[in-house]
Each structure stands twice: as structure tokens, then as C-alpha cells.
Tab-separated table of C-alpha atoms and ligand atoms in Angstrom:
chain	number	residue	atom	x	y	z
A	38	UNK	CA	0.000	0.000	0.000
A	39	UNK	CA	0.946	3.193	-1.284
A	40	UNK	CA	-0.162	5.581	1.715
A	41	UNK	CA	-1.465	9.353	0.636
A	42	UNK	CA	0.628	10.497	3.769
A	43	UNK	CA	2.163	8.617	6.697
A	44	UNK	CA	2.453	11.163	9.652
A	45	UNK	CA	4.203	8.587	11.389
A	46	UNK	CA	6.783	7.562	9.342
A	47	UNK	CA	6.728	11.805	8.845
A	48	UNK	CA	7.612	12.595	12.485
A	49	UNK	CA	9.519	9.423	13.564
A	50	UNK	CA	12.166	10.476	11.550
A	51	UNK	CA	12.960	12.864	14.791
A	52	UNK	CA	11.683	10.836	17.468
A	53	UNK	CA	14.427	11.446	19.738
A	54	UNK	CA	15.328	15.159	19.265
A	55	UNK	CA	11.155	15.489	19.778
A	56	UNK	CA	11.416	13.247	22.364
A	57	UNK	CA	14.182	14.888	24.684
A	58	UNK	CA	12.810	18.467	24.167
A	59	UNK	CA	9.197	17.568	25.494
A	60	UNK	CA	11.123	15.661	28.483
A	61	UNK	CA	12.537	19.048	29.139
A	62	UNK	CA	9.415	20.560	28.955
A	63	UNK	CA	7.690	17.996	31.474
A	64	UNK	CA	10.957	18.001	33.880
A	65	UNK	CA	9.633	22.222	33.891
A	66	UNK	CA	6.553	21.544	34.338
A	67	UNK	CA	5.671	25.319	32.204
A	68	UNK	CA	3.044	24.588	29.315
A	69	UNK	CA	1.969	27.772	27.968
A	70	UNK	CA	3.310	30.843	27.044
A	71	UNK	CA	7.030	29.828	27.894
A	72	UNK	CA	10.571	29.541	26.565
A	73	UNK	CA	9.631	27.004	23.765
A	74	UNK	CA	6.631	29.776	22.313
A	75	UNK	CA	9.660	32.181	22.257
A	76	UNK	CA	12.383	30.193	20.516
A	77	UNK	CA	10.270	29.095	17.834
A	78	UNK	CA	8.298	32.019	17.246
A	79	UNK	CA	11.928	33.776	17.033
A	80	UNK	CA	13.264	30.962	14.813
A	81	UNK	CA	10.583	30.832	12.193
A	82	UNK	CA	10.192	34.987	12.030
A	83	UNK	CA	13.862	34.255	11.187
A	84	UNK	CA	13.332	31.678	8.474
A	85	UNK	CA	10.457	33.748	7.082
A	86	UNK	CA	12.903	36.937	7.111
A	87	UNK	CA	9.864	38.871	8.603
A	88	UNK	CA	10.054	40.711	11.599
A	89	UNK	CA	8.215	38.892	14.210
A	90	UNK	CA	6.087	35.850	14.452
A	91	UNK	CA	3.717	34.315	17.097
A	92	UNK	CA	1.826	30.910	17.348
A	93	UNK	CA	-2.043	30.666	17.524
A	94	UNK	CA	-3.871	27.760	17.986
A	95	UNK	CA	-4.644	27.062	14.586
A	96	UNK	CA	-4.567	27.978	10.828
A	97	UNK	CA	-7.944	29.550	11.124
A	98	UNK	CA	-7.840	31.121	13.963
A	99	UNK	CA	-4.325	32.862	12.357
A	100	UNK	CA	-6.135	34.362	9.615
A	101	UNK	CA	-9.126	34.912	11.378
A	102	UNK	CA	-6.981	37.290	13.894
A	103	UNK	CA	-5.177	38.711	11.568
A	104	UNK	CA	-8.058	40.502	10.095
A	105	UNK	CA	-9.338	41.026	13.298
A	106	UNK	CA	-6.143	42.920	14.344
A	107	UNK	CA	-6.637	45.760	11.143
A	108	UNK	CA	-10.056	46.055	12.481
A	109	UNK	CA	-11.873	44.833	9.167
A	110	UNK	CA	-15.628	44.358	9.863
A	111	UNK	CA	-18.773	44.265	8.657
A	112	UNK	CA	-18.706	46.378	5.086
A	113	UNK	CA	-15.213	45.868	4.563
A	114	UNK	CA	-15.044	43.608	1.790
A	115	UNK	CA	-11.948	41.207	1.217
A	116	UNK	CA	-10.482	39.660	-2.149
A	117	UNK	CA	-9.962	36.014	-1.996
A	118	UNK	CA	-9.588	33.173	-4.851
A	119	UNK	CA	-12.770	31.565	-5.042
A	120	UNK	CA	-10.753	28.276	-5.111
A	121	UNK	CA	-9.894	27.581	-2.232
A	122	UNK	CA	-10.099	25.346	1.669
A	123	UNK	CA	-12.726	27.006	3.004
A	124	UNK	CA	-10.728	28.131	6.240
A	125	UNK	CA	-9.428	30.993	4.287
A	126	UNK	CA	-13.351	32.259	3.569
A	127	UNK	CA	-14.347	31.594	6.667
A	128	UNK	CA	-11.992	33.958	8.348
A	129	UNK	CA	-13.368	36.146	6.418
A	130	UNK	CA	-16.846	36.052	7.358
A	131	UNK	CA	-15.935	35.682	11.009
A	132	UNK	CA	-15.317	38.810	11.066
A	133	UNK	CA	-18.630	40.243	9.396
A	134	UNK	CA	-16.357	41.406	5.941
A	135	UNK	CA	-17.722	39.898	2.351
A	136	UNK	CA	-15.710	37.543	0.804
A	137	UNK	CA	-15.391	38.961	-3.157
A	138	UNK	CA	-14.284	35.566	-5.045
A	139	UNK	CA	-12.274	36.296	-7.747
A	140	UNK	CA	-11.140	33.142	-9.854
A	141	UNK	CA	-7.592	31.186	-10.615
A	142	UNK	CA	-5.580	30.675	-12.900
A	143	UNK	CA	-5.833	27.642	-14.434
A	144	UNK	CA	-1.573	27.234	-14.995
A	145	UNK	CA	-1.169	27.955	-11.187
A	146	UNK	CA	-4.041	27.304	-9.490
A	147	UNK	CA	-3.677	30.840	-7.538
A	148	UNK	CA	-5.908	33.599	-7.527
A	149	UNK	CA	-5.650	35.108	-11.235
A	150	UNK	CA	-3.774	38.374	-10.670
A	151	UNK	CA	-5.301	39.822	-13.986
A	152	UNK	CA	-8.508	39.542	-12.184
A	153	UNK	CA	-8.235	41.332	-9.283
A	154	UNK	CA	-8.696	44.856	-10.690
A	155	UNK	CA	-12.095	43.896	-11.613
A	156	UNK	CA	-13.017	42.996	-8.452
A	157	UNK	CA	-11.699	46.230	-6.360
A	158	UNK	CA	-14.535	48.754	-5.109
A	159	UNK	CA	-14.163	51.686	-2.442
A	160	UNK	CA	-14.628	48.748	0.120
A	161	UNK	CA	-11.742	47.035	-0.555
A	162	UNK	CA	-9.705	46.501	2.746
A	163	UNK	CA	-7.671	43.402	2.004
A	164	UNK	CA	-6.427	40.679	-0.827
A	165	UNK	CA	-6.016	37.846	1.065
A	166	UNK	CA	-3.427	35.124	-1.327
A	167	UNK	CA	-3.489	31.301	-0.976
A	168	UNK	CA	-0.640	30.024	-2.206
A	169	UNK	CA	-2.837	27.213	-2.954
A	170	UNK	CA	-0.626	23.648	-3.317
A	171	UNK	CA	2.965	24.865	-1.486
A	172	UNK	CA	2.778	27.783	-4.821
A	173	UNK	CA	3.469	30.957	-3.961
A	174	UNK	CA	0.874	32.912	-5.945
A	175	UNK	CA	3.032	35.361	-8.609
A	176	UNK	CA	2.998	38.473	-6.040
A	177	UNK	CA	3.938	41.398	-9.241
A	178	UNK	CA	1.129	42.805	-10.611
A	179	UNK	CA	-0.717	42.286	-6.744
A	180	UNK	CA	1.768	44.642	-5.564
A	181	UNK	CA	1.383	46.997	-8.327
A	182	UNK	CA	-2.365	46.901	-7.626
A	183	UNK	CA	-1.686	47.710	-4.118
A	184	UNK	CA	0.791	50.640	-4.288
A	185	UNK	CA	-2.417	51.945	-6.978
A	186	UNK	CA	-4.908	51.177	-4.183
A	187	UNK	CA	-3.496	51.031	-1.136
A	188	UNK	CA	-5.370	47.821	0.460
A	189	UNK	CA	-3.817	45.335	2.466
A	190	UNK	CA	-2.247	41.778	1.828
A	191	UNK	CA	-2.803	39.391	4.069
A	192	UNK	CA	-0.922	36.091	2.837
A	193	UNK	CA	-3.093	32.564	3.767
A	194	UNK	CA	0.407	30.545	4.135
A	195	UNK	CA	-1.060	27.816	5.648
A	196	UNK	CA	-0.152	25.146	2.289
A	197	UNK	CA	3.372	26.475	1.559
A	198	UNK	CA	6.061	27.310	4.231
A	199	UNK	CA	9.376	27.571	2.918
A	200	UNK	CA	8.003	28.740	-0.875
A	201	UNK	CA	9.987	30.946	-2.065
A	202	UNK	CA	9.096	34.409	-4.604
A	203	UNK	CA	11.545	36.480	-6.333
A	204	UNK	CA	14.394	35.485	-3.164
A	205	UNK	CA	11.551	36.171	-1.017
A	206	UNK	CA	9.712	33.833	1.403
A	207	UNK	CA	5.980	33.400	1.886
A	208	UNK	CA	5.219	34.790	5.684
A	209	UNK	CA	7.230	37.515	3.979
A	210	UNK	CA	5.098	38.637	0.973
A	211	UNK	CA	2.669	40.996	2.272
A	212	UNK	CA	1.677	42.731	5.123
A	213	UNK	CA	0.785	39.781	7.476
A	214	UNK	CA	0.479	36.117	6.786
A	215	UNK	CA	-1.526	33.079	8.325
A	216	UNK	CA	0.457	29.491	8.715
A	217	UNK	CA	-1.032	26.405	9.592
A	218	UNK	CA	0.551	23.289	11.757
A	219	UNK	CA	-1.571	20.922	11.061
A	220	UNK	CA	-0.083	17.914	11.226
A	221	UNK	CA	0.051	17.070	7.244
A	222	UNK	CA	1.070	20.573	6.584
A	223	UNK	CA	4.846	21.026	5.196
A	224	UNK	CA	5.474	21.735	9.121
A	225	UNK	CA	2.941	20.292	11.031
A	226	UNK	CA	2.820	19.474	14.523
A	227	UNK	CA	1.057	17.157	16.556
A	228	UNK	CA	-2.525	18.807	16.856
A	229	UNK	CA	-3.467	21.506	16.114
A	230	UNK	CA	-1.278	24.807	15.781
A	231	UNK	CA	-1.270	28.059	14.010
A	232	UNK	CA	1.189	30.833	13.484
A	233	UNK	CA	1.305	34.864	12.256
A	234	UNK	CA	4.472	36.598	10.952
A	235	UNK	CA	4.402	39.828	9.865
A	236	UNK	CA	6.509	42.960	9.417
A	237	UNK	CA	3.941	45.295	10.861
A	238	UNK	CA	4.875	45.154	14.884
A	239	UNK	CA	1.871	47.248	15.815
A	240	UNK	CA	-0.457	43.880	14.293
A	241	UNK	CA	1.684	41.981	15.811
A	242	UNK	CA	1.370	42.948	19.071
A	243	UNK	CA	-2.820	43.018	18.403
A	244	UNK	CA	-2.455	39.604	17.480
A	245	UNK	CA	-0.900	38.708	20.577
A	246	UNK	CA	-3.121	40.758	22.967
A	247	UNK	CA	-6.568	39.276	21.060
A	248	UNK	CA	-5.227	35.597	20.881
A	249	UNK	CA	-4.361	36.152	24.623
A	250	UNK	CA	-7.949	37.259	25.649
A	251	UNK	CA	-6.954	40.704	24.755
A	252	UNK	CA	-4.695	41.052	27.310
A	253	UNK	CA	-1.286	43.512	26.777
A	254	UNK	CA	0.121	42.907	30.457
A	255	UNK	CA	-1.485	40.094	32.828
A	256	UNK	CA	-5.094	40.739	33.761
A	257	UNK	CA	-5.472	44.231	31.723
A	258	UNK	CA	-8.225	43.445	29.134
A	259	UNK	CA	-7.755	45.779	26.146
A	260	UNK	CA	-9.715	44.046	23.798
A	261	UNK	CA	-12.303	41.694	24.013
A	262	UNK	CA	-10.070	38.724	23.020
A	263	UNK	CA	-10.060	35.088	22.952
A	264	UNK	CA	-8.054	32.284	24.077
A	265	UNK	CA	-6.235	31.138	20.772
A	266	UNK	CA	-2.368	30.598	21.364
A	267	UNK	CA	-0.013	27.598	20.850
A	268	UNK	CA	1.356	25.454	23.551
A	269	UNK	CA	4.727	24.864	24.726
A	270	UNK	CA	5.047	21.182	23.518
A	271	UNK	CA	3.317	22.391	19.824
A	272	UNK	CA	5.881	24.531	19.575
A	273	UNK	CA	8.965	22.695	20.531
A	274	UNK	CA	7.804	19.645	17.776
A	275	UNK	CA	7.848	22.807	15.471
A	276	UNK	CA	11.197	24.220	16.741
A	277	UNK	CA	12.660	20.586	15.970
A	278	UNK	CA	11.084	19.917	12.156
A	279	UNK	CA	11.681	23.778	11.013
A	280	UNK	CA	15.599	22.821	10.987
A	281	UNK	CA	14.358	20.285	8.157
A	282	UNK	CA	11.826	22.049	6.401
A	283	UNK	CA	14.205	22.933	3.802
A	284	UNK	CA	15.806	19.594	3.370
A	285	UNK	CA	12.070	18.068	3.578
A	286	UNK	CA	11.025	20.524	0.696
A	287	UNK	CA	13.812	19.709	-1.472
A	288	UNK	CA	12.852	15.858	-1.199
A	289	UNK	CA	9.391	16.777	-1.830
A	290	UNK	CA	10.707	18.759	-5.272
A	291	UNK	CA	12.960	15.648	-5.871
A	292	UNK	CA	9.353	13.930	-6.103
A	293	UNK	CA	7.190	16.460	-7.913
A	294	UNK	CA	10.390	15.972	-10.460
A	295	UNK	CA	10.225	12.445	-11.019
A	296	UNK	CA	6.122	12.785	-11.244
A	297	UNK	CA	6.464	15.771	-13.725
A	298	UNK	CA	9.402	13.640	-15.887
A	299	UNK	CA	7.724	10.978	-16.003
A	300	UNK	CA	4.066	10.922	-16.220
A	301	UNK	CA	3.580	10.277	-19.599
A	302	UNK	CA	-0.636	9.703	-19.906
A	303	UNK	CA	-1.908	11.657	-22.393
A	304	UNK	CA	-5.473	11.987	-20.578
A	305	UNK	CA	-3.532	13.639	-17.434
A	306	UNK	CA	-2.646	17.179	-16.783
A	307	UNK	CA	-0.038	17.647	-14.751
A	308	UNK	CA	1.097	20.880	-12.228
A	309	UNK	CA	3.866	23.148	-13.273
A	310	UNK	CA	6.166	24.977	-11.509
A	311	UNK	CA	6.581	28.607	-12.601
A	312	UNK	CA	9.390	28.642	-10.816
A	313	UNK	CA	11.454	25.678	-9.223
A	314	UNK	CA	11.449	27.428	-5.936
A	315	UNK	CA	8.515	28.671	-5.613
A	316	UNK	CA	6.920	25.765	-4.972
A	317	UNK	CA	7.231	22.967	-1.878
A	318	UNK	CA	5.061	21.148	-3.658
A	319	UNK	CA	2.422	20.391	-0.396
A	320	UNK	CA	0.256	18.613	-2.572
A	321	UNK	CA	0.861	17.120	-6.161
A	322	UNK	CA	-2.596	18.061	-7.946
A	323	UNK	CA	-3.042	16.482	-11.565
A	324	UNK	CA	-6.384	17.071	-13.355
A	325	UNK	CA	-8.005	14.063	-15.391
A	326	UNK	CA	-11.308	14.149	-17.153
A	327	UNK	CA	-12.284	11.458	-15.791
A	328	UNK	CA	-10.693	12.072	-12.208
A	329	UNK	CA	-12.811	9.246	-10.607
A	330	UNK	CA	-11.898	6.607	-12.616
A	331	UNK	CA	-8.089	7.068	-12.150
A	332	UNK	CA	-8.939	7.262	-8.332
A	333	UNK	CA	-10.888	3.974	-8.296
A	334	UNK	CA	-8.367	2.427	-10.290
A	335	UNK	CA	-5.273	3.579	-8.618
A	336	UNK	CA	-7.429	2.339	-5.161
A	337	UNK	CA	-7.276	-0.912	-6.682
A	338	UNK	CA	-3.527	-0.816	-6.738
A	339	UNK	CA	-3.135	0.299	-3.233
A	340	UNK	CA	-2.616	4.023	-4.340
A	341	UNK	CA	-3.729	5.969	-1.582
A	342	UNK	CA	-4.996	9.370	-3.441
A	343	UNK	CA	-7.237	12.796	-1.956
A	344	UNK	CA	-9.216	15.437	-3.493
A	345	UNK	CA	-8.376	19.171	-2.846
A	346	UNK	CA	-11.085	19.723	-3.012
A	347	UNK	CA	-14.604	17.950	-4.342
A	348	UNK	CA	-16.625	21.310	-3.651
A	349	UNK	CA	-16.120	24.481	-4.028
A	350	UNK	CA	-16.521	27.279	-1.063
A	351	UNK	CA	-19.630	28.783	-3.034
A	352	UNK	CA	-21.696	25.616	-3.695
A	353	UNK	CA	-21.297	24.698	0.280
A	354	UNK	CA	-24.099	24.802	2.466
A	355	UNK	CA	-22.546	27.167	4.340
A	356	UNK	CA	-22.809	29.614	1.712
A	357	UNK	CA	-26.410	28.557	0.675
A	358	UNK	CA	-26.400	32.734	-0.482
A	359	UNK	CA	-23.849	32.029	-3.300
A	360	UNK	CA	-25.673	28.846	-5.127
A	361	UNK	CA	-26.566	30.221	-7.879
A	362	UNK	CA	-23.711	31.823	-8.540
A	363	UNK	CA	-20.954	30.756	-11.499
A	364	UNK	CA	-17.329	30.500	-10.963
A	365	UNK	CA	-16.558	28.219	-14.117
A	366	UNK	CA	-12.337	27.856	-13.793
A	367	UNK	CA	-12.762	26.951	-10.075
A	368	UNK	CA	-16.143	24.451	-10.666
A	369	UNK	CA	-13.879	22.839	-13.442
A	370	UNK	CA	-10.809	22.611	-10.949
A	371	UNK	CA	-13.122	21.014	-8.252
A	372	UNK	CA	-14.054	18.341	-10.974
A	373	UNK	CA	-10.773	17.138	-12.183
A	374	UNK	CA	-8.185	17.599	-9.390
A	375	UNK	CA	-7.143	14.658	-8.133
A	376	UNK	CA	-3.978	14.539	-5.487
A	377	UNK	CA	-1.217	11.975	-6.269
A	378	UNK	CA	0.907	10.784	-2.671
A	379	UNK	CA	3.625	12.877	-1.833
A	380	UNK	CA	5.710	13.319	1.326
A	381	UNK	CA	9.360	13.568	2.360
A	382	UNK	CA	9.630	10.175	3.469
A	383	UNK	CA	8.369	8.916	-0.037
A	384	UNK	CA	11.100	6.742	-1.728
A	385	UNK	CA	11.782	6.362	-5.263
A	386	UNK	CA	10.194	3.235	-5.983
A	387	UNK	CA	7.223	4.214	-4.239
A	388	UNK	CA	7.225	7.130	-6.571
A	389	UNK	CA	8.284	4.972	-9.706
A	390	UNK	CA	5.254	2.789	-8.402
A	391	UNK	CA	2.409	5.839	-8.485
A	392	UNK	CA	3.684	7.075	-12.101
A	393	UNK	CA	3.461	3.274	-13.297
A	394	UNK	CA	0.213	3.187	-12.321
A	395	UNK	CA	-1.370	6.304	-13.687
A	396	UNK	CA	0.852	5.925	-17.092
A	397	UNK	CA	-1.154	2.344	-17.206
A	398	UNK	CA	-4.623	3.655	-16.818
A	399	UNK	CA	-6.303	3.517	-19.651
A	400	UNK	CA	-3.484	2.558	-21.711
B	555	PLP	C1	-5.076	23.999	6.495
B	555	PLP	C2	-5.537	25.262	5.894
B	555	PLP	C3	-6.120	26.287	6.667
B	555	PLP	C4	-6.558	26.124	8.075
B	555	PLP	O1	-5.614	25.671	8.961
B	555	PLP	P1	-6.044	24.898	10.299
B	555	PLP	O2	-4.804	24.830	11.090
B	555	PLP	O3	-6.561	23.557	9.876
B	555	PLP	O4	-7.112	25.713	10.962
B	555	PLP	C5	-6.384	27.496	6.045
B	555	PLP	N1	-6.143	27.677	4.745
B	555	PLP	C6	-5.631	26.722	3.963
B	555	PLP	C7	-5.358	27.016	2.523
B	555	PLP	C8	-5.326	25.466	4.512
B	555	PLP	O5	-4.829	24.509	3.713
């Protein structure tokens, strides 16, 4: 069996080094809001060259205060691909602002950057990126549009730590940026966990204070927060698998390499790469017209595969208000994406295995 991910095999590979630093932490006895919060929260501000970090609870709950913290609300309306996990909307309505989906580009799967003009109206507060897949989204002509308009950025990370744009890393491409630990992120812990970086200290600190029920200093309430922060044993698995992010990125190019050389089915399209960098290749997303046939059959061949993802935000029941609507690029995407197994601890045969299978569908 083929497995779509194996978070064991994933985190075993440091089972010691994870296992001595959450002895230290137990031999403390300190579990929140400690040492291990401020060495990794130091360390991956560092490795995302922006100026500060700090660790949430979760992905969500990273955007979420994020927008919070420029004090978007209800009115404000906020650009977002219409493609994508619907965390990254629902941060958005959390906060009372309207989502305004704008759709991808079909070459990177990322909000379509010629689109965005379209879309901007006095309202306009925020473009919120995904770099959907571990791709940065092409940042240019968005930062063109922003110098012309003067909205925010607000980068929705959470699929591509380490990607890097024009020498730049994501967490380091706008004015704020949401990450995600989930365990089968790039870096993923062992629950949940979240993290913001940003340049802007002033949203930093309002980040901290809300996440910490809008507390500055202990007991002085200057906002009316919530409890949303990351805790010390979260972030010392983190501190340990961020000094192999990079090498567990390369590995996952190495992959994405051998899948792109070799898949040779005419009936499959497969992801490219704008730039080599740029992407850490989180998922490997090929589209196929007939997406759940190559599933079933690559199921019978003990080929673990996923779907990212079978619906799209506007045709959920959550936003009954958007059924009618027509986004035909993303409705397309959500029909023929299919998401081949890939992971760092993936070897070659395994790999060789997945691109004999697909090349024999059909064949
Ligand atoms: C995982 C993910 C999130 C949410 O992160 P959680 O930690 O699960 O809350 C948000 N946006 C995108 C694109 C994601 O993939």
C-alpha cells in the first residue's frame, strides 16, 4: 500500500530530538506561554525573514486574527480566490467582511492576478493570497495593484512554508500572513497549531493581545479577546522539524520531479512549476477528465490518493447565499483535481510505483 501520507513515518524520523525536548518541557513543568513559544516564534520569524512571528492555535484562527487585528468588519469587503479550503473564507466572514471571489488561474491554481482589478470597489480593505498547493501565488502585478490602491495583503500561508518568490519567502510577501501546523502541513505538529508573521509590529502585538484574551500585560483586558495561542510542547515539535523544512522541501521537489518527468498519460494534466522554488510542492494536484476513474483504479492498486477539493466554497451549504452563482475555472478545478501521494519520506520506488500506475490507466 501506497499511503497518501504517513504522519508517522513523517515525524519518527525525529523521534528522539522530539522526544528529549518535550522531556525538558515535562521536567519544567511550564506549558503555555514559555521559553519554547519564544524560541520558535523567534526561529521561524527568522526563516520567514519577517520581523516577528507568534503561534495561535490554529490555521484559522491565524487568519481569522489577523483581520481582526486591522479592524476589518462588517462592510469591509476582502479579495480572496474563489478556489480555495474554506478556512481561508471563513476567516473572512468571522469577522462580518464579504468575501469577493475572484477566480484562478488555471496554470497555477492561484488567484488570477489579472482579475483582481475587476473585483476592487471603495470597500476594498484586504487581498487575502493562498498560495494554494505549497505555490506561492506570482505576487507582481498584486503589488502593483496595491501601491495603486493602497489595500492590504494578508498572505493565507497555511499550504506552503518555505516557498519561495523572487528570493523572497511566503510569511514575507505581504503585510501579514496566516500558517497552519496541522499535522500534514509542510510543518505540522502534533494537533493543532497556528502561526502569524508579519513585518507590521503594531499587528503583531494586536495579534498577541486578542489571541491572549486581549490582554497587553497580565489581567489588563484591552480588547475583548479570545483564548487562541499555541502550547509549549506544539511549539517545541515545530522548533525541531523547522531545521528540516528545507531539506524536507527539497525531497518533496525531488518527487514532484520524477512525477512531472515521467508521467507520460496523455489523458492527465499535470502541475507546473513557474518557478522551481517557488513551490514545496504540499500537494501534487493532476487534473483528469475522468478524475474518478483514475482514483478507483489507482485504489485498486493500493494508491492511496485525496481530493483538494470535491466542492467548491460557493456551492457549500454554508454559503447557501452564493448557489446560484458561477465560478466556471474553479467548478472545473473542483471536478478534475485529483492529489497523487507525496511526502518527504516517499522513496523512489514508491514514486516509480504511483507514475506506473497512472501511465497504465487507460493505456
Ligand atoms: C489547512 C488550511 C487552513 C486552516 O488551517 P487549520 O490549522 O486547519 O485551521 C487554512 N487555509 C488553507 C489554505 C489550509 O490549507
Amino acid at each position: 500500500m501506497i499511503p497518501f501520507l504517513s504522519l508517522k513515518d513523517l515525524n519518527n524520523r525525529f523521534r528522539a530530538e522530539i522526544d528529549a525536548r518535550i522531556k525538558t518541557i515535562l521536567d519544567k513543568g511550564w506549558y503555555l506561554q514559555g521559553e519554547e513559544n519564544e524560541r520558535f516564534s523567534k526561529n521561524f520569524a527568522a526563516y520567514c525573514r519577517a520581523k516577528g512571528a507568534v503561534g495561535v492555535a490554529n490555521g484559522l484562527d491565524a487568519l481569522n486574527l489577523i483581520i481582526r487585528a486591522y479592524g476589518f468588519g462588517p462592510g469591509d469587503e476582502i479579495i480572496v480566490p474563489a478556489n480555495t479550503f474554506i478556512a481561508t473564507i471563513l476567516a473572512i466572514s468571522e469577522n462580518g467582511c464579504t468575501p469577493v471571489l475572484v477566480e484562478p488561474d488555471i496554470e497555477t491554481y492561484c488567484i488570477d492576478p489579472e482579475k483582481i482589478e475587476a473585483a476592487i470597489t471603495p470597500k476594498t480593505k484586504a487581498v487575502m493570497v493562498v498560495h494554494l498547493y505549497g505555490q506561492a501565488v506570482p505576487m507582481e502585478k498584486i503589488w502593483a495593484l496595491q501601491a495603486k490602491y493602497g489595500f492590504k495583503i494578508i498572505e493565507d500561508a497555511a499550504q506552503a512554508h518555505g516557498a519561495i518568490y523572487q528570493g523572497r519567502r511566503t510569511g514575507n510577501l505581504g503585510d501579514a500572513a496566516g500558517f497552519s501546523f496541522y499535522p500534514g502541513k509542510n510543518l505540522g505538529a502534533m494537533g493543532d497549531a497556528g502561526g502569524v508573521t508579519t513585518n507590521d509590529l503594531d499587528i503583531l502585538e494586536k495579534v498577541k493581545a486578542i489571541g491572549n484574551y486581549g490582554s497587553d500585560r497580565k489581567y489588563h483586558h484591552i480588547y475583548k479577546g479570545v483564548n487562541s495561542r499555541l502550547d509549549e510542547i506544539q511549539a517545541a515539535v515545530l522548533d525541531v522539524k523547522l531545521a528540516h523544512l528545507d531539506a524536507d522541501n527539497a525531497r518533496r521537489r525531488e518527487i514532484s520531479k520524477l512525477y512531472r518527468e515521467r508521467i507520460t498519460n496523455p489523458r492527465i494534466i499535470l502541475p507546473k512549476a513557474y518557478d522551481e522554488m517557488a513551490h514545496v510542492w504540499h500537494l501534487f494536484v493532476i487534473r483528469c477528465d475522468d478524475r474518478d476513474g483514475l482514483a478507483a483504479y489507482l485504489k485498486e492498486r493500493g494508491i492511496e490518493t485525496n481530493i483538494h477539493y470535491p466542492m467548491p466554497p460557493h456551492k457549500q451549504g454554508a454559503y447557501a447565499e452564493w448557489a446560484e452563482r458561477s465560478y466556471p475555472i474553479t467548478e472545473k478545478i473542483h471536478r478534475e483535481v485529483l492529489s497523487l501521494p507525496i511526502s518527504p519520506t516517499m522513496t523512489d520506488e514508491e514514486a516509480q510505483r504511483v507514475i506506473d500506475a497512472v501511465n497504465m490507466w487507460n493505456a
